[in-house]
Amino acid sequence: MKKLNVEICDVTLRDGEQTPGVTFTCDEKCAIAEKLDGIGVEVIEAGFPSVSENERRSVRTISELGLSAKTCCLSRCVKSDLDSAIDCGVDLVSIFFATSPLHIRIKYKKTRDEMLSLALEMVDYAKDHGIAVRFSAEDASRTEISFLKEMFKKGAERGASYSSFADTVGCMTPVEMYETVLELKKDLKNPLCVHCHNDMGFASANTFTAAQAGAFQLHTTVNGIGERAGNASLEEVLVALRMKGGVDRYDLTGLKEISKLVEKTSGICVSRTKAVVGEHAFSHESGIHIAAILKDRNTYEFFPPEMVGGEQKFLLGKHTGRKGLEHILKSIGCELTSDQVTWTLERIKTISEGKCSITQDVLMSVIKSAKQEK
């Protein structure tokens, strides 16, 4: 397995907070930042300081936490935005402008060349004030490659530490992402970043594919939250890097914990079937599956739940088999005769087919009935 050369920039505190209805307090942002730092995330995008005075205070507070991770913030090509970033004491500022013909026409009263010239002036301004720059193309996935190459070349010549490609509307497929990154990397003089949105459900896949093609800085959010359908999921990308990219330096045991923290503070519930951190990510009901797992858990678990702070669960329902039921009964210290097990299994299937979950209370009620029947 080829070991990928990457770093993570988590943008939960900025793009994640742009999820409709989500607002983090300063204390919540600090708690999330500390968890990200504990996992080993290299860069934390703390916010967008020009949004409000409270936002600026939060970014400054995170910058002063003494984390191992570098701190970053977002800035338009506006001097006042950069002054806010400078005031916050961040290590890195992401200077962006929309580069696609559509965005240029709709959003700016300048030509694309005029916008590029202004953006380069802001790169100079940030560098003059001692802040590293990530030179970012918004809506890059709908921008001509030739212009992106010109933009990134000039940005690197002005001292930008990174060039950043954003699939802002999530319109790319993994194959398109791979080919695009390969092309951009040909003449690039600094590391490439990718920022993927999930409008077609490809954000995590596009992010990992970009890393395989040579992208260095990968942008993520915890639980994949973010505008519209969200961003690339931190937990999914980190597991892919561990299992398929040879990257083992991150402490994945903290993923479940930080997922719960962000779920609580954002108010955005995690789907039960969410990869890595969902309630059912390591839950098994099928009798065929459970029978095999009891012999070798690798049969139906590609990676162990303990690796990400999760736990294996066997659930009872319509598809439960005898071995699974016997295992669960043994785990709760319940002894039944062979006939009672048979009766219990049939009763569980009947209840489940009536769309009733087999909770602990339901199971105990069935067991009590089984002992009375037999």
mmCIF file with all atom_site columns, C-alpha atoms in Angstrom, residues 16 59 81 106 132 211 223 239-240:
data_model
loop_
_atom_site.group_PDB
_atom_site.id
_atom_site.type_symbol
_atom_site.label_atom_id
_atom_site.label_alt_id
_atom_site.label_comp_id
_atom_site.label_asym_id
_atom_site.label_entity_id
_atom_site.label_seq_id
_atom_site.pdbx_PDB_ins_code
_atom_site.Cartn_x
_atom_site.Cartn_y
_atom_site.Cartn_z
_atom_site.occupancy
_atom_site.B_iso_or_equiv
_atom_site.pdbx_formal_charge
_atom_site.auth_seq_id
_atom_site.auth_comp_id
_atom_site.auth_asym_id
_atom_site.auth_atom_id
_atom_site.pdbx_PDB_model_num
ATOM 1 C CA . GLY A 1 16  ? -19.575 23.361 9.555   1.00 0.00 ? 16  GLY A CA 1
ATOM 2 C CA . VAL A 1 59  ? -11.024 32.821 16.496  1.00 0.00 ? 59  VAL A CA 1
ATOM 3 C CA . ASP A 1 81  ? -11.054 40.914 6.364   1.00 0.00 ? 81  ASP A CA 1
ATOM 4 C CA . ILE A 1 106 ? -23.115 37.222 -10.799 1.00 0.00 ? 106 ILE A CA 1
ATOM 5 C CA . ALA A 1 132 ? 0.971   32.334 5.761   1.00 0.00 ? 132 ALA A CA 1
ATOM 6 C CA . ALA A 1 211 ? -5.189  12.542 -1.986  1.00 0.00 ? 211 ALA A CA 1
ATOM 7 C CA . ASN A 1 223 ? -20.008 14.327 10.919  1.00 0.00 ? 223 ASN A CA 1
ATOM 8 C CA . VAL A 1 239 ? -10.559 5.880  8.318   1.00 0.00 ? 239 VAL A CA 1
ATOM 9 C CA . ALA A 1 240 ? -9.965  5.748  4.550   1.00 0.00 ? 240 ALA A CA 1
#
